[in-house]
Amino acid sequence: MSEENKMLTREEWIVKIQSEGKNETIRSEMIRLGFWEAPHLSEEEREQQAKEDEEYKEVQKELQALQKQSKQLKDIDFLLKEARKRRIEESKQRRAERKEQREKAQAEAKEKWEQYRETHVIHVGDGVSSGLSSFDADEAKLMQHKLPLIRSALQLSEDMGFTLSEIKWLTYHRNTATINHYTRFTIPKKNGGNREISAPKTKLRKAQTWVKANILDNLAVHDAAYGFVNGKSTVNNAKPHIGKDAVIKFDLKDFFPSISFVRVRGLFESFGYSRAISTLFALICTEPPRKEVEFDGKMYYVAMSDRQLPQGACTSPTITNLLCRRLDEKLTQLATDKGFTYTRYADDLTFSGKEESLNQLGSLMNNVRSIVAFEGFVVNEEKTRVLRAGRRQRVTGIVVNEKANLTRKDIRSFRALLHNVEQRGLDEENHKNHPHFWDYINGYVSYVQMVRPDIGQKFAAQVLRIAEKYGLPVRVHA
């Protein structure tokens, strides 16, 4: 079989069609098989035909290349769609996994938060809650002062004998409250006017008593402090000023109200306690002055100013003594430098000196005012006194001109009172309806015994006779 009539395989046909083009292959096969008679062309026409055939083949090749490229592009689109679809599925899966992890973390965080709330105080009211999450304490300082180590609000409540809920209830601050932890009443001041007393109710009194006994009483106050200090009295405060040529008296204005919540909190922090625990202590020991307001048949207690030391809480006097340690140190040094003696009984500052020191009196008084102002207090100028030896000199009610003494007027008045009570009975002489008149009488006798033992013994013997006559309880010892 000639090469021309040789049968082509399938693969060869494909190669031939791809190289010559489908139409040209069909035409050449038809001519070879006799179905098509090639036209008789001139040489020029054959060259033109060959040229056209060649161009046709080139066009076919380009077309095949474009078809192949088009097929590849279709494949790329498909692959891109598949890849995009796969990425979307993977992204959904990752989001689902992250959501599951996030929900698990949130559940764990919520559980931890609930556990934390069960053992901590989270919020105690607007303006006083900062630092409740800070439990950094100076335990070395606490141990040095022999103070109890308190690391959490739960521990504090347990040490005090309360539940944590009760601590939250006692310490929560509201500007307008429907409950009041204090009973308020007024007592007359010695020099006129009334003094408001805020007496804590049972549970708060228990908490304050614990703070005083376990913390405040374990800390030393300055030697110049005599008020509310165990073993010291008004007589002890007065004795250093006996027989001086001049006694200078200052009074601190609004003494307890000037001690704010922030200062009390800072005091407990200075002992070594954390900000969180110091905040709770300060809330237990302070309270804003409140006014009772009735609205829609309900009583509200409205805060009239910021939290401060209440007069009537057992913690207030000791806190003032501890806060005044630096004041007492500075004033003691000032007095020593100027040749004077200094003592402080609560808000009463007393200086005294001999004649040779009195040329420093003006400088002393100006410096006292400056130091008092620097320490955050204000001198009540209306009560500032300079008492010379030629007139009666009284220090915390005790006459100190020559010895510790009481005024003749006070002694005569009380002697007359005892005489009338012995003659007429207790109720007949209680003209001012004093609720604890017998206790007042016994207390004053003890006071006289302390200042003037000679007169006090006589008064005590008379009180014993009155007690026996009217069946009253014995309070004093003759």
Tab-separated table of C-alpha atoms in Angstrom:
chain	number	residue	atom	x	y	z
A	1	MET	CA	0.000	0.000	0.000
A	2	SER	CA	1.417	3.350	-1.081
A	3	GLU	CA	2.218	5.949	1.533
A	4	GLU	CA	-0.553	8.072	0.090
A	5	ASN	CA	-3.213	5.348	0.515
A	6	LYS	CA	-2.009	4.225	3.959
A	7	MET	CA	-4.757	4.133	6.607
A	8	LEU	CA	-4.156	6.526	9.455
A	9	THR	CA	-4.699	5.662	13.092
A	10	ARG	CA	-7.005	7.680	15.326
A	11	GLU	CA	-4.094	9.405	16.976
A	12	GLU	CA	-2.581	10.247	13.576
A	13	TRP	CA	-5.926	11.668	12.360
A	14	ILE	CA	-6.038	13.876	15.409
A	15	VAL	CA	-2.500	15.122	14.785
A	16	LYS	CA	-3.308	15.743	11.086
A	17	ILE	CA	-6.473	17.669	11.890
A	18	GLN	CA	-4.660	19.699	14.519
A	19	SER	CA	-1.829	20.528	12.100
A	20	GLU	CA	-3.806	21.116	8.862
A	21	GLY	CA	-7.147	22.096	10.212
A	22	LYS	CA	-10.436	20.225	9.994
A	23	ASN	CA	-11.648	21.746	6.708
A	24	GLU	CA	-8.354	21.340	4.925
A	25	THR	CA	-8.039	17.751	6.053
A	26	ILE	CA	-11.539	16.966	4.755
A	27	ARG	CA	-10.819	18.709	1.459
A	28	SER	CA	-7.519	16.883	0.919
A	29	GLU	CA	-9.123	13.543	1.783
A	30	MET	CA	-11.990	14.178	-0.635
A	31	ILE	CA	-9.500	14.998	-3.396
A	32	ARG	CA	-7.454	11.883	-2.537
A	33	LEU	CA	-10.505	9.680	-2.619
A	34	GLY	CA	-11.791	11.214	-5.836
A	35	PHE	CA	-14.773	13.029	-4.444
A	36	TRP	CA	-13.251	16.351	-5.211
A	37	GLU	CA	-11.442	17.377	-8.304
A	38	ALA	CA	-8.775	19.940	-7.742
A	39	PRO	CA	-9.317	22.866	-10.034
A	40	HIS	CA	-6.733	23.537	-12.699
A	41	LEU	CA	-5.031	26.630	-11.488
A	42	SER	CA	-2.293	28.668	-12.999
A	43	GLU	CA	1.010	28.878	-11.287
A	44	GLU	CA	0.154	32.247	-9.891
A	45	GLU	CA	-3.226	31.037	-8.637
A	46	ARG	CA	-1.641	27.980	-7.050
A	47	GLU	CA	0.849	30.170	-5.225
A	48	GLN	CA	-1.981	32.386	-4.079
A	49	GLN	CA	-3.939	29.322	-2.994
A	50	ALA	CA	-0.923	27.968	-1.108
A	51	LYS	CA	-0.452	31.282	0.548
A	52	GLU	CA	-4.106	31.375	1.582
A	53	ASP	CA	-3.828	27.796	2.777
A	54	GLU	CA	-0.819	28.712	4.853
A	55	GLU	CA	-2.622	31.713	6.298
A	56	TYR	CA	-5.609	29.507	6.992
A	57	LYS	CA	-3.395	27.085	8.839
A	58	GLU	CA	-1.931	29.921	10.921
A	59	VAL	CA	-5.409	31.172	11.730
A	60	GLN	CA	-6.398	27.621	12.709
A	61	LYS	CA	-3.388	27.354	14.979
A	62	GLU	CA	-4.208	30.665	16.624
A	63	LEU	CA	-7.820	29.606	16.979
A	64	GLN	CA	-6.740	26.327	18.559
A	65	ALA	CA	-4.452	28.216	20.936
A	66	LEU	CA	-7.320	30.528	21.863
A	67	GLN	CA	-9.638	27.563	22.383
A	68	LYS	CA	-7.058	25.903	24.587
A	69	GLN	CA	-6.568	29.151	26.546
A	70	SER	CA	-10.335	29.547	26.854
A	71	LYS	CA	-10.619	26.058	28.228
A	72	GLN	CA	-7.857	26.818	30.697
A	73	LEU	CA	-9.630	30.007	31.769
A	74	LYS	CA	-12.829	28.055	32.328
A	75	ASP	CA	-10.852	25.625	34.435
A	76	ILE	CA	-9.333	28.512	36.466
A	77	ASP	CA	-12.786	29.971	37.153
A	78	PHE	CA	-13.934	26.583	38.301
A	79	LEU	CA	-10.885	26.165	40.480
A	80	LEU	CA	-11.325	29.655	41.894
A	81	LYS	CA	-14.946	28.911	42.715
A	82	GLU	CA	-13.955	25.664	44.363
A	83	ALA	CA	-11.154	27.350	46.310
A	84	ARG	CA	-13.493	30.152	47.368
A	85	LYS	CA	-16.102	27.663	48.433
A	86	ARG	CA	-13.501	25.706	50.376
A	87	ARG	CA	-12.236	28.858	52.091
A	88	ILE	CA	-15.779	29.851	53.048
A	89	GLU	CA	-16.367	26.452	54.587
A	90	GLU	CA	-13.073	26.625	56.446
A	91	SER	CA	-13.885	30.169	57.631
A	92	LYS	CA	-17.298	29.034	58.884
A	93	GLN	CA	-15.676	26.192	60.741
A	94	ARG	CA	-13.081	28.493	62.299
A	95	ARG	CA	-15.806	30.966	63.319
A	96	ALA	CA	-17.798	28.172	64.872
A	97	GLU	CA	-14.732	26.997	66.774
A	98	ARG	CA	-13.927	30.539	67.931
A	99	LYS	CA	-17.566	31.057	68.976
A	100	GLU	CA	-17.483	27.849	70.960
A	101	GLN	CA	-14.210	28.873	72.624
A	102	ARG	CA	-15.561	32.377	73.298
A	103	GLU	CA	-18.776	31.054	74.826
A	104	LYS	CA	-16.780	28.627	76.931
A	105	ALA	CA	-14.441	31.427	78.082
A	106	GLN	CA	-17.446	33.665	78.839
A	107	ALA	CA	-19.098	30.911	80.854
A	108	GLU	CA	-15.891	30.337	82.804
A	109	ALA	CA	-15.440	34.090	83.348
A	110	LYS	CA	-19.054	34.401	84.523
A	111	GLU	CA	-18.575	31.534	86.946
A	112	LYS	CA	-15.363	33.102	88.262
A	113	TRP	CA	-17.099	36.467	88.558
A	114	GLU	CA	-19.960	34.932	90.534
A	115	GLN	CA	-17.450	33.212	92.808
A	116	TYR	CA	-15.582	36.526	93.209
A	117	ARG	CA	-18.812	38.332	94.102
A	118	GLU	CA	-19.542	35.724	96.724
A	119	THR	CA	-16.274	36.531	98.525
A	120	HIS	CA	-15.663	40.226	97.759
A	121	VAL	CA	-17.362	43.595	97.970
A	122	ILE	CA	-17.700	44.930	94.428
A	123	HIS	CA	-19.454	48.273	94.847
A	124	VAL	CA	-20.210	50.381	97.918
A	125	GLY	CA	-21.833	53.407	96.320
A	126	ASP	CA	-20.984	56.318	94.066
A	127	GLY	CA	-17.843	58.259	94.894
A	128	VAL	CA	-16.451	55.797	97.460
A	129	SER	CA	-15.905	52.574	95.486
A	130	SER	CA	-12.538	53.266	93.871
A	131	GLY	CA	-9.832	50.810	94.842
A	132	LEU	CA	-12.103	47.962	95.944
A	133	SER	CA	-10.171	45.599	93.672
A	134	SER	CA	-6.797	46.640	95.103
A	135	PHE	CA	-5.607	44.222	97.782
A	136	ASP	CA	-1.925	45.209	97.878
A	137	ALA	CA	-1.127	45.461	101.581
A	138	ASP	CA	2.075	46.199	103.476
A	139	GLU	CA	1.939	43.106	105.656
A	140	ALA	CA	5.369	43.785	107.153
A	141	LYS	CA	4.075	47.101	108.506
A	142	LEU	CA	0.894	45.461	109.814
A	143	MET	CA	2.935	42.839	111.651
A	144	GLN	CA	5.215	45.555	113.003
A	145	HIS	CA	2.175	47.318	114.492
A	146	LYS	CA	0.751	43.945	115.641
A	147	LEU	CA	-2.419	44.526	113.645
A	148	PRO	CA	-4.589	41.726	112.217
A	149	LEU	CA	-3.731	40.696	108.655
A	150	ILE	CA	-6.912	41.044	106.599
A	151	ARG	CA	-6.604	40.021	102.959
A	152	SER	CA	-10.230	40.036	101.801
A	153	ALA	CA	-13.669	41.387	102.613
A	154	LEU	CA	-14.825	37.829	103.392
A	155	GLN	CA	-12.066	37.444	105.973
A	156	LEU	CA	-12.977	40.823	107.466
A	157	SER	CA	-16.625	39.824	107.823
A	158	GLU	CA	-15.689	36.505	109.447
A	159	ASP	CA	-13.257	38.182	111.875
A	160	MET	CA	-15.945	40.689	112.861
A	161	GLY	CA	-18.583	37.996	113.291
A	162	PHE	CA	-20.747	39.103	110.364
A	163	THR	CA	-21.766	37.628	107.036
A	164	LEU	CA	-20.383	39.293	103.914
A	165	SER	CA	-23.914	40.457	103.078
A	166	GLU	CA	-24.101	42.265	106.414
A	167	ILE	CA	-20.764	44.002	105.736
A	168	LYS	CA	-22.090	45.126	102.347
A	169	TRP	CA	-25.247	46.388	104.039
A	170	LEU	CA	-23.342	48.293	106.724
A	171	THR	CA	-20.855	49.907	104.345
A	172	TYR	CA	-23.025	50.779	101.324
A	173	HIS	CA	-23.233	54.537	100.773
A	174	ARG	CA	-26.349	56.245	99.427
A	175	ASN	CA	-26.963	59.961	99.262
A	176	THR	CA	-30.659	59.224	99.752
A	177	ALA	CA	-31.260	56.193	101.953
A	178	THR	CA	-34.351	54.491	103.305
A	179	ILE	CA	-32.461	53.022	106.255
A	180	ASN	CA	-30.304	54.741	108.832
A	181	HIS	CA	-27.558	53.070	110.848
A	182	TYR	CA	-27.521	55.885	113.449
A	183	THR	CA	-29.860	57.301	116.040
A	184	ARG	CA	-29.489	61.065	116.079
A	185	PHE	CA	-30.244	63.444	118.944
A	186	THR	CA	-28.907	66.731	120.293
A	187	ILE	CA	-27.447	67.726	123.651
A	188	PRO	CA	-26.908	71.284	124.875
A	189	LYS	CA	-23.420	72.725	124.602
A	190	LYS	CA	-21.837	74.252	127.678
A	191	ASN	CA	-21.555	77.657	126.016
A	192	GLY	CA	-24.953	77.564	124.316
A	193	GLY	CA	-26.370	75.896	121.233
A	194	ASN	CA	-26.829	72.214	120.616
A	195	ARG	CA	-24.434	69.455	119.681
A	196	GLU	CA	-25.709	66.670	117.414
A	197	ILE	CA	-24.845	63.173	118.549
A	198	SER	CA	-24.980	60.239	116.099
A	199	ALA	CA	-25.188	57.026	118.076
A	200	PRO	CA	-24.634	53.895	115.954
A	201	LYS	CA	-27.250	51.182	116.076
A	202	THR	CA	-26.481	47.671	117.307
A	203	LYS	CA	-24.787	46.055	114.295
A	204	LEU	CA	-22.767	49.095	113.292
A	205	ARG	CA	-21.754	49.639	116.916
A	206	LYS	CA	-20.509	46.040	116.996
A	207	ALA	CA	-18.409	46.640	113.853
A	208	GLN	CA	-16.990	49.915	115.185
A	209	THR	CA	-16.179	48.330	118.526
A	210	TRP	CA	-14.233	45.592	116.731
A	211	VAL	CA	-12.254	48.180	114.722
A	212	LYS	CA	-11.431	50.147	117.860
A	213	ALA	CA	-10.436	47.133	119.961
A	214	ASN	CA	-8.465	45.237	117.325
A	215	ILE	CA	-6.853	48.059	115.352
A	216	LEU	CA	-7.115	51.598	116.716
A	217	ASP	CA	-6.341	50.799	120.355
A	218	ASN	CA	-3.166	48.960	119.305
A	219	LEU	CA	-1.611	52.126	117.893
A	220	ALA	CA	0.158	54.725	120.002
A	221	VAL	CA	-0.936	58.353	119.994
A	222	HIS	CA	1.322	61.307	120.726
A	223	ASP	CA	2.201	62.011	124.360
A	224	ALA	CA	0.632	65.467	124.061
A	225	ALA	CA	-2.805	63.931	123.399
A	226	TYR	CA	-4.951	63.568	126.537
A	227	GLY	CA	-8.523	63.328	125.301
A	228	PHE	CA	-10.056	59.826	125.034
A	229	VAL	CA	-6.775	58.163	126.002
A	230	ASN	CA	-6.812	55.353	128.564
A	231	GLY	CA	-5.322	56.482	131.869
A	232	LYS	CA	-5.580	60.192	130.998
A	233	SER	CA	-8.225	62.720	131.980
A	234	THR	CA	-8.992	66.429	131.912
A	235	VAL	CA	-7.011	66.720	135.142
A	236	ASN	CA	-3.952	65.153	133.513
A	237	ASN	CA	-4.373	67.564	130.621
A	238	ALA	CA	-4.563	70.555	132.960
A	239	LYS	CA	-1.701	69.731	135.335
A	240	PRO	CA	1.194	70.663	132.950
A	241	HIS	CA	-0.224	74.220	132.838
A	242	ILE	CA	-0.502	74.827	136.613
A	243	GLY	CA	1.149	77.991	137.880
A	244	LYS	CA	2.088	79.483	134.506
A	245	ASP	CA	2.152	83.191	133.780
A	246	ALA	CA	0.059	82.793	130.652
A	247	VAL	CA	-2.247	80.115	129.270
A	248	ILE	CA	-3.083	80.249	125.566
A	249	LYS	CA	-6.139	78.308	124.389
A	250	PHE	CA	-7.074	77.415	120.806
A	251	ASP	CA	-10.121	75.511	119.601
A	252	LEU	CA	-10.272	73.552	116.332
A	253	LYS	CA	-13.405	74.441	114.409
A	254	ASP	CA	-15.774	71.609	113.423
A	255	PHE	CA	-13.234	69.059	114.603
A	256	PHE	CA	-15.022	65.782	113.809
A	257	PRO	CA	-16.805	67.037	110.653
A	258	SER	CA	-13.467	68.202	109.235
A	259	ILE	CA	-12.217	64.577	109.195
A	260	SER	CA	-13.428	63.286	105.830
A	261	PHE	CA	-13.884	59.780	104.477
A	262	VAL	CA	-10.772	60.225	102.308
A	263	ARG	CA	-8.617	61.138	105.321
A	264	VAL	CA	-9.887	58.171	107.320
A	265	ARG	CA	-9.251	55.802	104.415
A	266	GLY	CA	-5.739	57.211	104.063
A	267	LEU	CA	-5.154	56.659	107.788
A	268	PHE	CA	-5.946	52.944	107.538
A	269	GLU	CA	-3.741	52.699	104.442
A	270	SER	CA	-0.898	54.269	106.447
A	271	PHE	CA	-1.175	51.360	108.890
A	272	GLY	CA	-0.445	48.973	105.990
A	273	TYR	CA	-3.931	47.910	104.920
A	274	SER	CA	-4.844	47.652	101.231
A	275	ARG	CA	-7.014	50.268	99.538
A	276	ALA	CA	-9.944	47.804	99.421
A	277	ILE	CA	-9.879	46.973	103.142
A	278	SER	CA	-9.137	50.601	104.106
A	279	THR	CA	-12.222	51.680	102.142
A	280	LEU	CA	-14.428	49.299	104.136
A	281	PHE	CA	-12.937	50.475	107.436
A	282	ALA	CA	-13.474	54.112	106.462
A	283	LEU	CA	-17.105	53.432	105.517
A	284	ILE	CA	-17.708	51.717	108.859
A	285	CYS	CA	-16.251	54.724	110.710
A	286	THR	CA	-17.787	57.634	108.736
A	287	GLU	CA	-21.258	58.853	107.856
A	288	PRO	CA	-22.624	62.001	106.199
A	289	PRO	CA	-24.894	64.255	108.259
A	290	ARG	CA	-28.434	63.452	107.152
A	291	LYS	CA	-31.792	65.111	107.199
A	292	GLU	CA	-35.051	63.196	107.546
A	293	VAL	CA	-37.435	63.883	104.677
A	294	GLU	CA	-40.876	62.327	104.362
A	295	PHE	CA	-42.173	61.804	100.838
A	296	ASP	CA	-45.283	59.946	99.737
A	297	GLY	CA	-45.681	58.449	103.193
A	298	LYS	CA	-42.122	57.115	103.332
A	299	MET	CA	-39.149	58.403	105.335
A	300	TYR	CA	-35.879	59.144	103.552
A	301	TYR	CA	-32.515	60.088	105.040
A	302	VAL	CA	-30.835	62.611	102.745
A	303	ALA	CA	-27.095	63.299	102.975
A	304	MET	CA	-26.408	66.993	103.521
A	305	SER	CA	-22.640	66.819	102.836
A	306	ASP	CA	-19.799	64.329	102.378
A	307	ARG	CA	-19.016	61.466	104.734
A	308	GLN	CA	-17.215	62.498	107.935
A	309	LEU	CA	-16.498	61.286	111.444
A	310	PRO	CA	-19.756	61.134	113.405
A	311	GLN	CA	-19.739	62.424	116.944
A	312	GLY	CA	-21.056	59.485	118.906
A	313	ALA	CA	-19.154	56.623	117.288
A	314	CYS	CA	-16.614	54.975	119.592
A	315	THR	CA	-14.017	55.027	116.788
A	316	SER	CA	-14.130	58.783	116.129
A	317	PRO	CA	-12.041	60.066	119.075
A	318	THR	CA	-9.243	57.548	118.568
A	319	ILE	CA	-9.158	58.222	114.829
A	320	THR	CA	-8.763	61.955	115.494
A	321	ASN	CA	-5.928	61.274	117.943
A	322	LEU	CA	-4.132	59.108	115.378
A	323	LEU	CA	-4.690	61.638	112.591
A	324	CYS	CA	-3.353	64.408	114.857
A	325	ARG	CA	-0.049	62.667	115.620
A	326	ARG	CA	1.843	64.836	113.145
A	327	LEU	CA	-0.008	67.952	114.320
A	328	ASP	CA	0.904	67.133	117.934
A	329	GLU	CA	4.529	66.487	116.976
A	330	LYS	CA	4.853	69.841	115.198
A	331	LEU	CA	3.102	71.821	117.940
A	332	THR	CA	5.157	70.116	120.665
A	333	GLN	CA	8.349	71.035	118.842
A	334	LEU	CA	7.112	74.594	118.306
A	335	ALA	CA	6.240	74.950	121.996
A	336	THR	CA	9.628	73.613	123.045
A	337	ASP	CA	11.453	75.983	120.701
A	338	LYS	CA	9.501	78.975	122.037
A	339	GLY	CA	9.717	77.968	125.728
A	340	PHE	CA	6.097	76.854	126.163
A	341	THR	CA	4.241	73.694	127.213
A	342	TYR	CA	1.671	72.101	124.870
A	343	THR	CA	-1.184	69.631	125.395
A	344	ARG	CA	-4.255	68.709	123.349
A	345	TYR	CA	-7.579	67.401	124.630
A	346	ALA	CA	-9.674	66.484	121.559
A	347	ASP	CA	-10.138	69.821	119.758
A	348	ASP	CA	-8.758	71.977	122.599
A	349	LEU	CA	-5.132	73.056	122.102
A	350	THR	CA	-3.469	74.530	125.186
A	351	PHE	CA	-0.099	76.287	125.510
A	352	SER	CA	1.343	77.811	128.663
A	353	GLY	CA	4.547	79.586	129.545
A	354	LYS	CA	6.457	81.562	132.133
A	355	GLU	CA	7.135	85.284	131.908
A	356	GLU	CA	10.518	84.886	130.197
A	357	SER	CA	8.867	83.152	127.204
A	358	LEU	CA	6.024	85.564	126.672
A	359	ASN	CA	8.024	87.749	124.274
A	360	GLN	CA	7.550	84.821	121.832
A	361	LEU	CA	3.778	84.786	122.291
A	362	GLY	CA	2.880	86.522	119.000
A	363	SER	CA	5.240	84.315	116.997
A	364	LEU	CA	3.878	81.233	118.744
A	365	MET	CA	0.258	82.061	117.910
A	366	ASN	CA	0.991	82.822	114.255
A	367	ASN	CA	2.925	79.583	113.879
A	368	VAL	CA	0.148	77.602	115.537
A	369	ARG	CA	-2.346	78.940	112.992
A	370	SER	CA	-0.046	78.041	110.102
A	371	ILE	CA	0.618	74.496	111.352
A	372	VAL	CA	-3.066	73.885	112.072
A	373	ALA	CA	-4.017	75.041	108.558
A	374	PHE	CA	-1.294	72.903	106.959
A	375	GLU	CA	-2.649	69.836	108.771
A	376	GLY	CA	-6.139	70.403	107.365
A	377	PHE	CA	-7.821	72.036	110.356
A	378	VAL	CA	-9.163	75.525	111.116
A	379	VAL	CA	-8.687	77.557	114.304
A	380	ASN	CA	-11.935	78.861	115.756
A	381	GLU	CA	-10.788	82.402	116.449
A	382	GLU	CA	-13.884	83.175	118.526
A	383	LYS	CA	-12.634	80.744	121.159
A	384	THR	CA	-8.967	81.731	121.109
A	385	ARG	CA	-7.962	83.005	124.563
A	386	VAL	CA	-4.801	84.332	126.254
A	387	LEU	CA	-5.253	84.014	130.023
A	388	ARG	CA	-2.759	85.847	132.232
A	389	ALA	CA	-1.980	84.860	135.808
A	390	GLY	CA	-3.994	87.785	137.150
A	391	ARG	CA	-7.291	86.220	136.057
A	392	ARG	CA	-8.808	82.771	136.359
A	393	GLN	CA	-7.018	80.303	134.111
A	394	ARG	CA	-9.129	77.276	133.157
A	395	VAL	CA	-7.926	74.338	131.083
A	396	THR	CA	-10.601	71.778	130.086
A	397	GLY	CA	-12.739	73.002	132.973
A	398	ILE	CA	-9.964	72.812	135.583
A	399	VAL	CA	-8.646	75.966	137.265
A	400	VAL	CA	-4.836	75.919	137.034
A	401	ASN	CA	-3.709	79.232	138.537
A	402	GLU	CA	-2.078	77.610	141.575
A	403	LYS	CA	-3.303	74.015	141.640
A	404	ALA	CA	-5.883	71.822	139.927
A	405	ASN	CA	-9.136	73.197	141.214
A	406	LEU	CA	-12.800	73.816	140.523
A	407	THR	CA	-14.495	77.191	140.715
A	408	ARG	CA	-16.248	78.174	143.939
A	409	LYS	CA	-19.439	78.656	141.943
A	410	ASP	CA	-19.402	75.076	140.626
A	411	ILE	CA	-18.686	73.624	144.083
A	412	ARG	CA	-21.388	75.717	145.773
A	413	SER	CA	-23.970	74.835	143.119
A	414	PHE	CA	-23.312	71.126	143.394
A	415	ARG	CA	-23.253	71.221	147.203
A	416	ALA	CA	-26.668	72.879	147.153
A	417	LEU	CA	-27.954	70.291	144.695
A	418	LEU	CA	-26.865	67.400	146.928
A	419	HIS	CA	-28.434	69.044	149.964
A	420	ASN	CA	-31.788	69.500	148.195
A	421	VAL	CA	-31.761	65.952	146.799
A	422	GLU	CA	-31.065	64.572	150.262
A	423	GLN	CA	-33.921	66.613	151.725
A	424	ARG	CA	-36.578	66.332	148.990
A	425	GLY	CA	-35.633	63.346	146.864
A	426	LEU	CA	-34.262	62.821	143.368
A	427	ASP	CA	-37.371	63.512	141.315
A	428	GLU	CA	-38.163	66.799	143.068
A	429	GLU	CA	-34.773	68.290	142.113
A	430	ASN	CA	-34.651	67.037	138.514
A	431	HIS	CA	-35.931	70.339	137.158
A	432	LYS	CA	-34.500	69.789	133.669
A	433	ASN	CA	-35.891	66.258	133.382
A	434	HIS	CA	-32.457	64.752	132.959
A	435	PRO	CA	-33.021	61.135	131.771
A	436	HIS	CA	-30.138	59.809	133.889
A	437	PHE	CA	-30.113	62.276	136.757
A	438	TRP	CA	-28.731	59.901	139.420
A	439	ASP	CA	-25.934	58.759	137.092
A	440	TYR	CA	-25.106	62.412	136.405
A	441	ILE	CA	-24.814	63.124	140.150
A	442	ASN	CA	-22.571	60.119	140.742
A	443	GLY	CA	-20.435	60.990	137.702
A	444	TYR	CA	-19.904	64.554	138.886
A	445	VAL	CA	-18.923	63.332	142.353
A	446	SER	CA	-16.279	61.080	140.769
A	447	TYR	CA	-15.062	64.058	138.773
A	448	VAL	CA	-14.759	66.203	141.941
A	449	GLN	CA	-12.925	63.356	143.673
A	450	MET	CA	-10.427	63.358	140.818
A	451	VAL	CA	-9.857	67.137	140.839
A	452	ARG	CA	-10.320	67.918	144.564
A	453	PRO	CA	-10.110	64.680	146.570
A	454	ASP	CA	-10.721	66.533	149.837
A	455	ILE	CA	-14.080	67.938	148.719
A	456	GLY	CA	-14.899	64.850	146.688
A	457	GLN	CA	-14.755	62.591	149.708
A	458	LYS	CA	-17.350	64.697	151.510
A	459	PHE	CA	-19.620	64.664	148.450
A	460	ALA	CA	-19.215	60.882	148.138
A	461	ALA	CA	-20.247	60.335	151.749
A	462	GLN	CA	-23.322	62.467	151.193
A	463	VAL	CA	-24.240	60.521	148.017
A	464	LEU	CA	-24.003	57.263	149.988
A	465	ARG	CA	-26.478	58.660	152.533
A	466	ILE	CA	-28.863	59.659	149.725
A	467	ALA	CA	-28.604	56.199	148.160
A	468	GLU	CA	-29.376	54.519	151.466
A	469	LYS	CA	-32.250	56.887	152.247
A	470	TYR	CA	-34.037	56.493	148.905
A	471	GLY	CA	-32.955	52.970	147.953
A	472	LEU	CA	-30.819	54.082	145.027
A	473	PRO	CA	-27.898	52.069	143.585
A	474	VAL	CA	-24.438	52.948	144.885
A	475	ARG	CA	-22.145	54.357	142.172
A	476	VAL	CA	-19.316	55.997	144.140
A	477	HIS	CA	-16.988	55.020	146.942
A	478	ALA	CA	-16.325	57.308	149.911
